[in-house]
Structure formats: structure tokens, C-alpha cells
Short mmCIF file of C-alpha atoms in Angstrom, two decimals:
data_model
loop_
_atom_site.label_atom_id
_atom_site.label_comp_id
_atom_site.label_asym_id
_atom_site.label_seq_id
_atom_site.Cartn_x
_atom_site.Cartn_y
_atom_site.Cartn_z
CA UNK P 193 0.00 0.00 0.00
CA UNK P 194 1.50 3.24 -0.97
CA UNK P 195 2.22 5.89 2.35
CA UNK P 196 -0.23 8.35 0.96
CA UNK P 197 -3.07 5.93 1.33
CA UNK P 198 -2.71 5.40 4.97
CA UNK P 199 -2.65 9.27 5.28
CA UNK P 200 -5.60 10.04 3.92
CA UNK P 201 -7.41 7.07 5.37
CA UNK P 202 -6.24 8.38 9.27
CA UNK P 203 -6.92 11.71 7.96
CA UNK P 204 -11.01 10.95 7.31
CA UNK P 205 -10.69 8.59 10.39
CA UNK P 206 -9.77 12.21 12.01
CA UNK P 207 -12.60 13.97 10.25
CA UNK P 208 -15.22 10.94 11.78
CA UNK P 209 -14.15 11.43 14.74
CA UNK P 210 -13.22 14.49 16.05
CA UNK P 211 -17.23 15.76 16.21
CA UNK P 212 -17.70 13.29 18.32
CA UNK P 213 -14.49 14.52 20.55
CA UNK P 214 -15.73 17.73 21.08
CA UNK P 215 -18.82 16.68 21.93
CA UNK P 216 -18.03 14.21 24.18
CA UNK P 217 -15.21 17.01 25.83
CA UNK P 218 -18.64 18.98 26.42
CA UNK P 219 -20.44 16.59 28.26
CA UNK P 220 -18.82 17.94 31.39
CA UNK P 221 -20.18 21.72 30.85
CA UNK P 222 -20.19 23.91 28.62
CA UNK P 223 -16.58 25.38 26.60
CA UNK P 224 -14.95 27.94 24.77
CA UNK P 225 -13.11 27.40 21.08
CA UNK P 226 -9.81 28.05 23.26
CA UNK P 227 -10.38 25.98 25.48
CA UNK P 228 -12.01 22.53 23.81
CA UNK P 229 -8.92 23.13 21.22
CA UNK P 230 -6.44 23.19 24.70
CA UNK P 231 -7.85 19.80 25.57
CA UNK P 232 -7.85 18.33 22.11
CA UNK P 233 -4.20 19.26 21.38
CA UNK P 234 -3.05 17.60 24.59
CA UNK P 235 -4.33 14.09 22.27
CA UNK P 236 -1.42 13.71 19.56
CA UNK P 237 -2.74 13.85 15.85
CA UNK P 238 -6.21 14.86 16.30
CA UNK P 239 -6.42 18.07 15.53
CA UNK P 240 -3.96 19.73 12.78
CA UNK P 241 -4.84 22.91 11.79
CA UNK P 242 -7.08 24.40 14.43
CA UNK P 243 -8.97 26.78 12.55
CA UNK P 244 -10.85 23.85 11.36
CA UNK P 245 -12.61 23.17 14.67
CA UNK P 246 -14.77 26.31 13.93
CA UNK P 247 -16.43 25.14 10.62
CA UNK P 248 -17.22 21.84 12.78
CA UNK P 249 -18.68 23.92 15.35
CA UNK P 250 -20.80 25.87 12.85
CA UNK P 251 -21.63 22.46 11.51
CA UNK P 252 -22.74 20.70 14.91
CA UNK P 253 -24.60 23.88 16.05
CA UNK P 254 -26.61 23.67 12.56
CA UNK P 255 -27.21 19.82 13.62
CA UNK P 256 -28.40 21.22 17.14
CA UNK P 257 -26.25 18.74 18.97
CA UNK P 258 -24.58 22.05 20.38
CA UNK P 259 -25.70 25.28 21.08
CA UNK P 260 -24.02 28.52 22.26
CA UNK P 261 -23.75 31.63 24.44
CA UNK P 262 -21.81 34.77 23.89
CA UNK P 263 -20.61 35.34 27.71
CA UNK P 264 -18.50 38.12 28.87
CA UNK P 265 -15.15 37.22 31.01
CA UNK P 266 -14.12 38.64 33.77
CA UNK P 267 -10.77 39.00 31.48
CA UNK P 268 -10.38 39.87 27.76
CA UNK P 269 -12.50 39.57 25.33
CA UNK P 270 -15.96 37.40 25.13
CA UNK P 271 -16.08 33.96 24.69
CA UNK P 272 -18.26 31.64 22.56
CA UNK P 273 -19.33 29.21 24.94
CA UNK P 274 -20.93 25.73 23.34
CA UNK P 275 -22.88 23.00 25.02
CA UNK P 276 -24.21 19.59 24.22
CA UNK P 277 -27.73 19.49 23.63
CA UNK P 278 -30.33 16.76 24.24
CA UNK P 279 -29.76 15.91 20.37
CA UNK P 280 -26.47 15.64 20.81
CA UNK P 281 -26.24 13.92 23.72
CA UNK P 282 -27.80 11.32 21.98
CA UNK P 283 -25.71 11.50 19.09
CA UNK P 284 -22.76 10.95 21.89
CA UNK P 285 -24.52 8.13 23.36
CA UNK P 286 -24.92 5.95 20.13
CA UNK P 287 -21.27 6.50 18.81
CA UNK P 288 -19.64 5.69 21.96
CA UNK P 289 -21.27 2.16 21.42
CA UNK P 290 -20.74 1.78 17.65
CA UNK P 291 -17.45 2.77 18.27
CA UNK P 292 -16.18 0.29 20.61
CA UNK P 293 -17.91 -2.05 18.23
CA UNK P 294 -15.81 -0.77 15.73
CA UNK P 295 -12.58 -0.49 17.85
CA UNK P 296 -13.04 -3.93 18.80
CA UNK P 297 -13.68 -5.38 15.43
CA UNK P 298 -10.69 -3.51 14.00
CA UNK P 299 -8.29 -4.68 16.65
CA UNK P 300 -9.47 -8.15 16.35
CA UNK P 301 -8.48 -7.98 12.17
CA UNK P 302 -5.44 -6.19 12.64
CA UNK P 303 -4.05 -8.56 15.55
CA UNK P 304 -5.13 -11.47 13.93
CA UNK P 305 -3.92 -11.25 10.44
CA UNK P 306 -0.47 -11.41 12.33
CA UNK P 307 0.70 -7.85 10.58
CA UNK P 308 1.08 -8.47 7.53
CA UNK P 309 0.81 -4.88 6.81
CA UNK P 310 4.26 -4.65 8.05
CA UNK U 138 12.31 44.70 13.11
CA UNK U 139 9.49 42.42 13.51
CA UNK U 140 6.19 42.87 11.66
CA UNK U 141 3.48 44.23 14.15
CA UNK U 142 1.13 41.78 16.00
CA UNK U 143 -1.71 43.91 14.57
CA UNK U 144 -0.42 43.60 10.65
CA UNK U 145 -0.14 39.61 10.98
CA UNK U 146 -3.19 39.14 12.08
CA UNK U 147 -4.91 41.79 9.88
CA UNK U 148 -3.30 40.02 7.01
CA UNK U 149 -4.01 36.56 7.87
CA UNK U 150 -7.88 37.42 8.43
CA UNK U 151 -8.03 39.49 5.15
CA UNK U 152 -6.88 36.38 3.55
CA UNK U 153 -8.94 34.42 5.37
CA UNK U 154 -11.82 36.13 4.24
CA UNK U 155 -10.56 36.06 0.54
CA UNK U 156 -10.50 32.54 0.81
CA UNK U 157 -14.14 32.40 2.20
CA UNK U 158 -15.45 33.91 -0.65
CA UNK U 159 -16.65 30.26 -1.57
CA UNK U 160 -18.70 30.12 1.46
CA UNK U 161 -22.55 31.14 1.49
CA UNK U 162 -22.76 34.95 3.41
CA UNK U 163 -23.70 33.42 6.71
CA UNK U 164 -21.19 30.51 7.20
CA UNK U 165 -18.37 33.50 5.71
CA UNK U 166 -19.28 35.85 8.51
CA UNK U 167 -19.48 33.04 11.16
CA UNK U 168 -15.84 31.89 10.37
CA UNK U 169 -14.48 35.48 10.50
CA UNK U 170 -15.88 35.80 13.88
CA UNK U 171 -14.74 32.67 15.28
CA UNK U 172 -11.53 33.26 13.85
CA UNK U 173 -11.37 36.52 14.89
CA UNK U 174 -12.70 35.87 18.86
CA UNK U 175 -9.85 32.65 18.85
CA UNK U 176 -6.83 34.72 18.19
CA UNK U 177 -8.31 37.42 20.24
CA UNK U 178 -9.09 35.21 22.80
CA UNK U 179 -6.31 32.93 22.72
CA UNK U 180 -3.61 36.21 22.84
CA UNK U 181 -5.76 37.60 26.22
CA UNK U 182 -4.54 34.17 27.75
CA UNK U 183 -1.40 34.03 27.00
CA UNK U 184 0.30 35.83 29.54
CA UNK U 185 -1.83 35.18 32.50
CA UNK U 186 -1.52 31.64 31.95
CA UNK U 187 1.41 31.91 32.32
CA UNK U 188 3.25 30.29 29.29
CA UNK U 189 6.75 30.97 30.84
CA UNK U 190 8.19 27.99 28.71
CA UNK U 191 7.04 29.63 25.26
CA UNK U 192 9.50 32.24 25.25
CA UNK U 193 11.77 31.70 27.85
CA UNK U 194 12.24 34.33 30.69
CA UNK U 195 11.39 37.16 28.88
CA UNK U 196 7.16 35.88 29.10
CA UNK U 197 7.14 36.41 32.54
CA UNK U 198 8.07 40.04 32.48
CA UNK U 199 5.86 40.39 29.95
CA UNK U 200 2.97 38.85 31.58
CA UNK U 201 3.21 41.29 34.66
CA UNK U 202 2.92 44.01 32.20
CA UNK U 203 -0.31 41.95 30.36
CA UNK U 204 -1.65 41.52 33.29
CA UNK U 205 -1.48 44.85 34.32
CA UNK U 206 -3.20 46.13 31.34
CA UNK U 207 -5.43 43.34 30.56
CA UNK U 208 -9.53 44.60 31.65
CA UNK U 209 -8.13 47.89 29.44
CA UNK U 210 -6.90 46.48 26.29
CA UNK U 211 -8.22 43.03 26.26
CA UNK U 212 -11.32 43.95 24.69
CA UNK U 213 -11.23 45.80 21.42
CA UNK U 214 -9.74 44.02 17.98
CA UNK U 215 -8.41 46.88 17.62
CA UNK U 216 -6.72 48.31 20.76
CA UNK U 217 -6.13 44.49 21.68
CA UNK U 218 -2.80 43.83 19.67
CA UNK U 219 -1.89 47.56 19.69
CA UNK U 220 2.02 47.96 20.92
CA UNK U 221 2.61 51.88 20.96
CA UNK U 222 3.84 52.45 23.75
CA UNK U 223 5.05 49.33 24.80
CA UNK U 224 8.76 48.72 24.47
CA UNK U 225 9.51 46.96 21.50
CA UNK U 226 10.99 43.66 23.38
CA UNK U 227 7.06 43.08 24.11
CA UNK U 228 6.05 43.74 20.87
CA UNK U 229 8.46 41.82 19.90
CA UNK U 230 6.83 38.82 22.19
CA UNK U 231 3.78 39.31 21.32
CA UNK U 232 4.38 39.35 17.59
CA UNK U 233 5.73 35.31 18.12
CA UNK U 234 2.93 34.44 20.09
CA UNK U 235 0.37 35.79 17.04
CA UNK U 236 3.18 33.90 14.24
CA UNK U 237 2.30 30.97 16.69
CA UNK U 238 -1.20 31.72 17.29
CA UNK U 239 -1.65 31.82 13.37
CA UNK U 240 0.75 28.98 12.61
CA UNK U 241 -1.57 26.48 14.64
CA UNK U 242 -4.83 27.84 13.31
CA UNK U 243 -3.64 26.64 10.07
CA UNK U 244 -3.59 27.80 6.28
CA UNK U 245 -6.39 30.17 5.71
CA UNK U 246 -7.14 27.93 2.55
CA UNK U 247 -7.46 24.49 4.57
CA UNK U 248 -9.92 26.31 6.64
CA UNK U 249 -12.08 27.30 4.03
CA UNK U 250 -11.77 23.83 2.69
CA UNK U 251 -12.94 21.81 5.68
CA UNK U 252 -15.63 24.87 5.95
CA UNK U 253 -16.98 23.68 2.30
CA UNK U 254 -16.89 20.17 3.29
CA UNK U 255 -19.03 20.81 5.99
CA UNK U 256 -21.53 23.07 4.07
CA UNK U 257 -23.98 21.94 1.93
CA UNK U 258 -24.60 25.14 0.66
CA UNK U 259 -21.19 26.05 -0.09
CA UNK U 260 -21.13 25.51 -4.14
CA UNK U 261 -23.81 28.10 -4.23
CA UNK U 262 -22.46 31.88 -5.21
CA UNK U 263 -21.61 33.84 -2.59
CA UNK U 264 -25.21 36.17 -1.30
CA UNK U 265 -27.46 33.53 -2.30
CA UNK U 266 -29.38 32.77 0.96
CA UNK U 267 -28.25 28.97 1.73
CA UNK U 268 -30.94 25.94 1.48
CA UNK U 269 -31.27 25.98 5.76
CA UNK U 270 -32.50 29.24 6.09
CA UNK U 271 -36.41 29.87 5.68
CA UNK U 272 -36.73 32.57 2.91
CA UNK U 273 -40.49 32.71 4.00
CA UNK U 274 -42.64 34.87 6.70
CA UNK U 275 -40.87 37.96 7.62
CA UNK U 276 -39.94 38.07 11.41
CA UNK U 277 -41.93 41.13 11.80
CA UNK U 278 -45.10 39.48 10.15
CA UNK U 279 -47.79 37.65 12.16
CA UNK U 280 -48.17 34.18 10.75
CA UNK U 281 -52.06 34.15 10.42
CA UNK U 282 -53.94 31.00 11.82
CA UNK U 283 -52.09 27.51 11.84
CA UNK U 284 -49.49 27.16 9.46
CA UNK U 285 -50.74 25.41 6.92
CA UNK U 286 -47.90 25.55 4.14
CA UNK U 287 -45.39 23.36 2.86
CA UNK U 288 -42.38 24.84 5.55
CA UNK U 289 -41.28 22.24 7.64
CA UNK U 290 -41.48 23.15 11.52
CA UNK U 291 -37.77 22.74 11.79
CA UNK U 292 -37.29 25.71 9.81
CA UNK U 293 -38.02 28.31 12.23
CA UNK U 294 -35.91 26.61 14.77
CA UNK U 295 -33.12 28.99 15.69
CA UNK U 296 -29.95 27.67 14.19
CA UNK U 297 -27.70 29.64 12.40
CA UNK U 298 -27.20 33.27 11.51
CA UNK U 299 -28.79 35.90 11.60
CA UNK U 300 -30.12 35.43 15.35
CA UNK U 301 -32.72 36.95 16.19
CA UNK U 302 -32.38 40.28 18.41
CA UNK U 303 -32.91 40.64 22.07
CA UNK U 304 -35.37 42.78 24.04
CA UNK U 305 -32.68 44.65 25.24
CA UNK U 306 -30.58 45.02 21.74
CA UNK U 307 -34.15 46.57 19.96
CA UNK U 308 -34.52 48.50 22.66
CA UNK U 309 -30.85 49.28 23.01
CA UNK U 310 -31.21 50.67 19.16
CA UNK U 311 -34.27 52.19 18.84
CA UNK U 312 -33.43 54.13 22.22
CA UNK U 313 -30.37 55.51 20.79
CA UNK U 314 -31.84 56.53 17.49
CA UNK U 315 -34.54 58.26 18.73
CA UNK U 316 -34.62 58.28 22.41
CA UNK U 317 -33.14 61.42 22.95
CA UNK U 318 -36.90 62.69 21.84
CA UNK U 319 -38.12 60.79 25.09
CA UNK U 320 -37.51 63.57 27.58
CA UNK U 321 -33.78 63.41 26.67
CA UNK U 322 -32.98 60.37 28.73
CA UNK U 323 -34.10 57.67 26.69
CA UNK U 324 -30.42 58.21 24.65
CA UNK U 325 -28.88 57.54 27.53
CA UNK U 326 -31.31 54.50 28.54
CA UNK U 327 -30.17 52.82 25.19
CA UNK U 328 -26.15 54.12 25.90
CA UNK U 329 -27.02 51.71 28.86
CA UNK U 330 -28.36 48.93 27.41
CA UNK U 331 -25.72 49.12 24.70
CA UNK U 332 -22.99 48.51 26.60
CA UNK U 333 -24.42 46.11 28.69
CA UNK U 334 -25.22 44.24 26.07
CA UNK U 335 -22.75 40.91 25.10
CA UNK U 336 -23.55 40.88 21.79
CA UNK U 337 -21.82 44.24 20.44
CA UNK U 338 -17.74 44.14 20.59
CA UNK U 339 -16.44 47.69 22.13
CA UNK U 340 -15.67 48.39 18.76
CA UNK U 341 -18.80 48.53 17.74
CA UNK U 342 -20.04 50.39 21.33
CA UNK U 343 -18.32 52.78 20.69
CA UNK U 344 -19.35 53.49 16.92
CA UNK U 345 -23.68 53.16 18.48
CA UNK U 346 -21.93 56.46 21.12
CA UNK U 347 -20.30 58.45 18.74
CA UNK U 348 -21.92 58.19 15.61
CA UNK U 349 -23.87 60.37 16.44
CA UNK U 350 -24.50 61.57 20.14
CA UNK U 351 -28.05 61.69 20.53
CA UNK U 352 -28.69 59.51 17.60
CA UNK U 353 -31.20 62.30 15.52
CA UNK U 354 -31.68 64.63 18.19
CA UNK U 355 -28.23 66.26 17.17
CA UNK U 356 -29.46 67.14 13.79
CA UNK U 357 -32.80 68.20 15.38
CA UNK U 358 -31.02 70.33 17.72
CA UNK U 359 -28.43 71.70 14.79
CA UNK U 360 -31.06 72.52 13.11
CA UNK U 361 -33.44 74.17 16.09
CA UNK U 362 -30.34 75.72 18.07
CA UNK U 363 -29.26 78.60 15.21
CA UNK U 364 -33.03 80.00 15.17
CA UNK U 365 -34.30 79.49 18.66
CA UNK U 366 -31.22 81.37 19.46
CA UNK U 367 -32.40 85.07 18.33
CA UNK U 368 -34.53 85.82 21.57
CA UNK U 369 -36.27 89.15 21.03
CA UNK U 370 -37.90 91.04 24.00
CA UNK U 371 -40.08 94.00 23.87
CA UNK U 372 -38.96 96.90 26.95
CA UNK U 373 -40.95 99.41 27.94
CA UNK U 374 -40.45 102.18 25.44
CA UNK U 375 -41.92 99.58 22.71
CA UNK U 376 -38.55 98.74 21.10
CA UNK U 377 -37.72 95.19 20.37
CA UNK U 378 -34.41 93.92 21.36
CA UNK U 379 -33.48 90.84 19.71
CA UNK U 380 -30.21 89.35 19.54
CA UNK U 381 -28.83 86.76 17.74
CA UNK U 382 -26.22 84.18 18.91
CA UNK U 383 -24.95 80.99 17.62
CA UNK U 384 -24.32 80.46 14.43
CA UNK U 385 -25.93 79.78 11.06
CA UNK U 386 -24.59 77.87 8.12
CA UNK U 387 -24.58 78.65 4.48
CA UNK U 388 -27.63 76.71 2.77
CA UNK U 389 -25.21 73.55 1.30
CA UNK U 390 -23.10 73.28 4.23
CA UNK U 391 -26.23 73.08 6.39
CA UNK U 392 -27.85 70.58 4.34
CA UNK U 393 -24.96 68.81 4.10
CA UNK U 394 -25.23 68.41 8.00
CA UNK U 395 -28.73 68.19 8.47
CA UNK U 396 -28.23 64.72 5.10
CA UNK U 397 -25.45 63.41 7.50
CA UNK U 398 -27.08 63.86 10.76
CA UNK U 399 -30.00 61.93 9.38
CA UNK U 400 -27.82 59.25 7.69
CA UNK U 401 -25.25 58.51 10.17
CA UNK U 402 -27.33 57.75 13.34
CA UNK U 403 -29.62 55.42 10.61
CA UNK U 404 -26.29 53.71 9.32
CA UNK U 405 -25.60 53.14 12.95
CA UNK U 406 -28.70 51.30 13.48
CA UNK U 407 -28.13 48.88 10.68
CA UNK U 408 -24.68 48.34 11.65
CA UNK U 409 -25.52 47.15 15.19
CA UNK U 410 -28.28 45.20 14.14
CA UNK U 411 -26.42 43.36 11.55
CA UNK U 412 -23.56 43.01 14.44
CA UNK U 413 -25.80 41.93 16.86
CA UNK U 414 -27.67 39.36 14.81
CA UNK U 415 -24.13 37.84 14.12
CA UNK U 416 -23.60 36.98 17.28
CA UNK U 417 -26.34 33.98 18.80
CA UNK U 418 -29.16 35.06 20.60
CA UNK U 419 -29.20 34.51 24.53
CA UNK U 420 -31.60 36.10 26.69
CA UNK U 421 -29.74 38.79 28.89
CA UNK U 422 -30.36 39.64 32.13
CA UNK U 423 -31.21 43.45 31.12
CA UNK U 424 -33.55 41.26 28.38
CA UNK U 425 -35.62 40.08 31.09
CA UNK U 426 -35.55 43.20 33.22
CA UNK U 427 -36.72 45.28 30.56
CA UNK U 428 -39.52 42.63 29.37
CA UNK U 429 -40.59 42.62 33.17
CA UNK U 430 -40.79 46.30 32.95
CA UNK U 431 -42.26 46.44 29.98
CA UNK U 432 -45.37 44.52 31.67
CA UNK U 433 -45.42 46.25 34.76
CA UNK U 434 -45.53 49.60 33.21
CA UNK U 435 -48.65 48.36 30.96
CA UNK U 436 -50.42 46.65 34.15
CA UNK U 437 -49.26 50.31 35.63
CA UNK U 438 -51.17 51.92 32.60
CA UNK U 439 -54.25 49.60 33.00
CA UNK U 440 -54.30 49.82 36.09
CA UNK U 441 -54.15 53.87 36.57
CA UNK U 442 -56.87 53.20 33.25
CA UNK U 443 -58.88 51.48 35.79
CA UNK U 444 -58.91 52.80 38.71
CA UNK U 445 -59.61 56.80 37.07
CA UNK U 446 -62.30 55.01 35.29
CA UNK U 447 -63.98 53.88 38.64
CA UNK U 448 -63.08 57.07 39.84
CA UNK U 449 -65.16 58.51 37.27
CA UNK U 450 -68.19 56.51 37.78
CA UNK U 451 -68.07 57.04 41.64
CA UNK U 452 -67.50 60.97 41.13
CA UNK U 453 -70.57 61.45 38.16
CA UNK U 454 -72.58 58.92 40.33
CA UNK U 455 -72.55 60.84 43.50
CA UNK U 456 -73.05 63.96 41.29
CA UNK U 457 -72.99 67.33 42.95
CA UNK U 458 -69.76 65.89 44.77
CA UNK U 459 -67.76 67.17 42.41
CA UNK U 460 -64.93 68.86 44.03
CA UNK U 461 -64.26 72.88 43.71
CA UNK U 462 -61.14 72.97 42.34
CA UNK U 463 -61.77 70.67 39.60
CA UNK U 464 -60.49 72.97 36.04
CA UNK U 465 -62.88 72.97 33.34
CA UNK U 466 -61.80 72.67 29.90
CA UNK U 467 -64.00 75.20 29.04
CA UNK U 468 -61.99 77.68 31.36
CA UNK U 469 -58.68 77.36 29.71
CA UNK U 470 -60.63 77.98 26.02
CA UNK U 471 -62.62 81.06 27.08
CA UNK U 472 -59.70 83.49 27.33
CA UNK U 473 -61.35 86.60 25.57
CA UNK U 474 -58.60 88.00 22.33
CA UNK U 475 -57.98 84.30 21.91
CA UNK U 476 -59.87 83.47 19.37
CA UNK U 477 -59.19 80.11 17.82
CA UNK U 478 -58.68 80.22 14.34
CA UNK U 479 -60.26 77.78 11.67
CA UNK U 480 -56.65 75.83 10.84
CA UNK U 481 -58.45 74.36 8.01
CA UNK U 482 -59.67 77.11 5.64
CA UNK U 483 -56.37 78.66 5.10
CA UNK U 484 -54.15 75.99 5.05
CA UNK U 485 -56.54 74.49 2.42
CA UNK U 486 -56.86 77.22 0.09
CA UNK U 487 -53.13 77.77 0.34
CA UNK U 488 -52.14 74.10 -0.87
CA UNK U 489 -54.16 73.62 -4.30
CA UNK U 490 -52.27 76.38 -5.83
CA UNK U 491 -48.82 74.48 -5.07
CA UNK U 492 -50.25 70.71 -5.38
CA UNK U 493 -51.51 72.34 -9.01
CA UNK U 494 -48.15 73.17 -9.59
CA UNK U 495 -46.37 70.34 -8.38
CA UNK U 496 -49.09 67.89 -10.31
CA UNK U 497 -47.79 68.98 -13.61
#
């Protein structure tokens, strides 16, 4: 398999996923672009440019799994806070069980076709 | 040299917003903003946060002086990334931390991308409403009976751009357009309610206060101030004094002024409107005190309504109970030399002479 396959495979992987990262980082309270990107960047390779989180943002608040508040800080300038709606909550709820499905079906391939990738 | 904080980021957004071009008018000014509010943002954290590793010692110092000056820069676009007056070693920091700020946002280009991935609208020329948003009942316009047409109830769910205004922002607007007519504190009622308002940067607070003080009352007063000023008083020995002060302009100048005081305070209202409805709707505090005033004054107003119209029953029951001192209309009218003149008979056969003249 050529290198640029792999890429671009992990790359849409990325895409998949990452929606579901933020909204899973806001089922603790609500966030700030700043601050979801903070937490996201401490996870190697998830994020790469971050300007894209705010198209995903517009996306998922169009999808009404998030909505938002302008708030003032006590500091700087006002943040755009987002939080997880019922919707998606739900949304949340039925990836994190596909996806261990998916995680564990994966796995199971990989390990047992004894890496031939390699 | 190092190129100023305010230049990079300036440039980056101008090409940001070159790039976004390809995105429907909504989604473009929605990206600009969140841009915008992240490097904003993520600059007024820097230095309190204390990145000391970033940039070695020299962060520290400049945090202290952050720090210091944060609640007084922090908030304008503007003022924000200003450096006059700082020395140029914190310029100099802060110019890195926007190169870095920039450098992890990413390519202007690969934002717009992953923007058009995500928008279904986004092959559609720029100004062209996008599929999502309803293009049908005005906001203003009652929606008579049950809605009984083809638009899906979704469609007036409050998603995306342009939100919907506040209480407080209408009021906040129409106060300082025309409040200055309501006993001359309504301007400053809606000065109030602008700046308390989360939805308006300080940029744009500052344009709704200075263009123009007063919002039309300054042109109103312009215009009244020159005449009202020549006060003429009879004395005794039947001369009239009459002085004039102030000042009068020459006939383009003043309408000149009188097109811009009109035009500017107008402009202003569109401007923080279309502001405003950028930025997503959340019911304020000041929102709810104003719609709670709101219905207390008109209980106040039906109430007063009510009780002077009991007041009135009781009093023309009871009859000859009327009280002494009660003015008749009847008293103020009678003055003798008074005479009320029929407005109508002149004014009318003044006008069909210049409407027959005008109709041609």
C-alpha cells in the first residue's frame, strides 16, 4: 500500500471522529473554542490545523447537537461558549457504542492477520 | 524589526476572508468571527496563563505588564494587539505568540476547505441565501392562523445566523436613534443597554456612542439651536431687542449636516443590528428586566386606566360631589382675544395652488 493511502485514510478517520471529541469534551459543561482546542491538542494527531474546529462547530450547532452563548469574562475579550444538547447527547450516546464495536472489530483484524501490513 | 502583531493578524484574516469567498454569506461571517474571537481570545490568555516555557524568561516580564493592562486592552480588535507604547521587546513577544497563534490555526485555505466540506450550501455563489434558512414569513409578520404551508417546523428553529435580536438590543437601538426625543434620557437609557449588552464588541459600542451623540436629536437640535437662538424682548419704550447668537450655516453646508445627521445615526442602526444578529441570541439579564418592565408599566397603565375610570363613575354617580377645584376645559378655552382660528380654511386654500403646480 502506498504511504499516501494510509494518510488520507487516518486523515477521514480524524474527520469521523473528532465531532464526536468535542462533543463528548462537552459533556462535562459547557466550553470555549480556546479551550475545547487546549484539551484536544493535549491528544497527539487529532487536531492539525485548528482553525478547522470552527467550521465543525458551525456544523454541529446547525445539527443542534450544540448550542451557544456569547458570555463576557471577567478577562479579555468574550467567549463563545458551546454546550451539548439533548440531540447531541444522543448522538454521543450511540457513537460511543458503535465505536467500541468498531474499535473492537478492527483490533481483532489487525491482531489477527499477524501484521502483515508490516 | 518584527512585523506588528496587529499587521499579521490583519493580514491573515483578510486572507482568510478572501478565501471564504466560496462560502454562502452566513457561514463567511461566522468563520471570520470565530476566527477573529480565537486569536483574540487565545492572545488575552497568553500571559496570565502563564506560558513561561514559550519564550523563555522574557514571558514572565511580559505577563506582569499583560496583566497589568489586561480589563483595558483586552477587549477591542483593535486596541487588543496595539504595541505603541510598549517597548519593543514586548512587541516583539507578542508578535511570536500571534506567528504561533496563526501557525496552529492553520492555512487560511485548509480552513475554508474543511468549511466547504461541511456546508452543503457552499457551491452556491456567494449572497445567495443557503438551502437551511427559511426565505419565507418575515420576522416582523404575524403568521395568520395555523401554518398550513409546505415549511417544515424545523425551519423556524433557531440555528444559524442571523439570530434573532434581544429585548434589550431593539430596545438598546431604537433608544439611541430616537430616544433622545423621550424627555432626553431615553439616549442615555439605550447608551445603557448598549454597553451592557454581550452581543456588540467595544468596537462597535463605541461606533452606536459616537456616531452620532443623541442619535437624531443632534441634527434636530443643529437645526433648532441657530433660530431658537435670536430671543427678542419687547422693553418698555416699545422697542424690540433681539439678539442673535450661535451660528448659522450657508444653505449647502447646512444641508450637508442636516443629510449626515439623518444618515449617520440610521447607518448606525443597521450596523448594530447586523452586528448583533451575528452573534447567537441569549436572553440577557437586562432582556428580562426590561420585558418585566415592559409589563409592569402596561399593568401600571391599565391599572391607573382602571382605577380613574372607577373614579369617574363614583364621582358622576354621586353627582354634585364634584370637588371645587376641579379645572374645566372650558376655562382654559374662554380666554377673551384668543380666538381660535379655523386651521383648516387657510391651510386648504393655500395648498391647491402648489399641489396644481407640483401635479404637472
Amino acid at each position: 500500500m502506498e504511504p499516501g493511502g494510509a494518510a488520507k485514510a487516518v486523515s477521514q478517520m480524524r474527520r469521523g471522529v473528532l465531532e464526536f471529541c468535542v462533543l463528548a469534551l462537552l459533556r462535562d459543561g459547557q466550553r470555549y473554542g480556546v479551550e475545547l482546542l487546549r484539551e484536544l491538542g493535549s491528544v497527539d494527531a487529532l487536531v492539525v490545523s485548528e482553525g478547522t474546529i470552527y467550521p465543525l462547530l458551525s456544523r454541529l450547532r446547525k445539527e443542534q447537537m450544540v448550542d451557544t452563548v456569547w458570555q463576557e469574562s471577567p478577562s479579555g475579550p468574550p467567549r463563545r461558549y458551546y454546550r451539548l444538547t439533548e440531540v447531541g447527547e444522543k448522538a454521543l450516546a450511540e457513537f460511543v457504542a458503535e465505536w467500541g464495536r468498531f474499535r473492537d472489530g478492527v483490533e481483532h483484524i489487525l491482531t489477527a492477520s499477524g501484521g502483515g501490513q508490516t | 524589526m518584527s512585523t506588528g502583531a496587529d499587521e499579521l493578524v490583519a493580514a491573515y484574516l483578510r486572507e482568510l476572508e478572501r478565501e471564504a469567498e466560496r462560502l454562502p454569506w452566513n457561514a463567511r461571517m461566522e468563520l471570520l468571527e470565530d476566527v477573529r474571537s480565537h486569536i483574540e481570545v487565545a492572545l488575552a490568555e497568553t500571559w496570565p496563563d502563564g506560558v513561561a516555557g514559550e519564550s523563555g524568561g522574557h514571558a514572565t516580564e511580559a505577563g506582569d505588564h499583560a496583566e497589568a493592562g489586561d480589563h483595558a486592552e483586552a477587549d477591542g480588535p483593535d486596541d487588543t494587539l496595539g504595541e505603541s507604547g510598549e517597548d519593543p521587546a514586548d512587541a516583539e513577544a507578542k508578535s511570536a505568540r500571534v506567528r504561533e497563534i496563526l501557525a496552529a490555526l492553520g492555512e487560511p485555505r485548509e480552513i475554508v476547505d474543511s468549511a466547504v466540506a461541511d456546508e452543503p450550501g457552499a457551491t452556491v455563489p456567494p449572497q445567495a441565501p443557503p438551502p437551511g434558512v427559511p426565505t419565507g414569513p418575515m420576522p416582523g409578520l404575524p403568521i395568520p392562523g395555523p401554518p398550513t404551508g409546505p415549511m417544515p417546523a424545523y425551519a423556524f428553529a433557531p440555528t444559524g445566523p442571523p439570530y434573532r435580536l434581544g429585548t434589550a438590543e431593539v430596545f438598546a437601538v431604537a433608544l439611541l436613534l430616537g430616544g433622545v426625543f423621550l424627555f432626553g434620557i431615553g439616549w442615555i437609557l439605550g447608551l445603557i443597554l448598549l454597553w451592557a449588552s454581550p452581543r456588540w464588541t467595544v468596537r462597535e459600542k463605541l461606533v452606536g456612542t459616537f456616531v452620532l451623540p443623541g442619535g437624531l436629536g443632534l441634527v434636530v437640535w443643529l437645526i433648532t439651536v441657530p433660530t431658537s437662538s435670536r430671543a427678542c424682548s419687547g422693553d418698555s419704550s416699545g422697542f424690540q431687542h433681539c439678539t442673535t447668537s450661535g451660528w448659522t450655516l450657508p444653505g449647502w453646508a447646512g444641508l450637508a449636516v442636516v443629510a449626515l445627521g439623518v444618515a449617520l445615526p440610521i447607518y448606525t442602526s443597521f450596523f448594530l443590528v447586523r452586528r448583533a444578529r451575528q452573534r447567537a441570541f441569549t436572553p440577557s439579564r437586562a432582556d428580562r428586566a426590561i420585558s418585566g418592565a415592559l409589563v409592569g408599566f402596561l399593568v401600571a397603565v391599565v391599572a391607573v386606566f382602571v382605577v380613574g375610570a372607577f373614579a369617574f363613575v363614583a364621582v358622576s354617580g354621586s353627582g354634585s360631589a364634584v370637588t371645587p377645584s376641579h379645572t374645566e376645559p372650558s376655562a382654559v378655552a374662554s380666554y377673551p382675544g384668543d380666538p381660535v382660528p379655523p386651521p383648516s380654511s387657510e391651510s386648504e386654500s393655500a395648498m391647491p395652488t402648489a399641489s396644481n403646480f407640483t401635479s404637472h
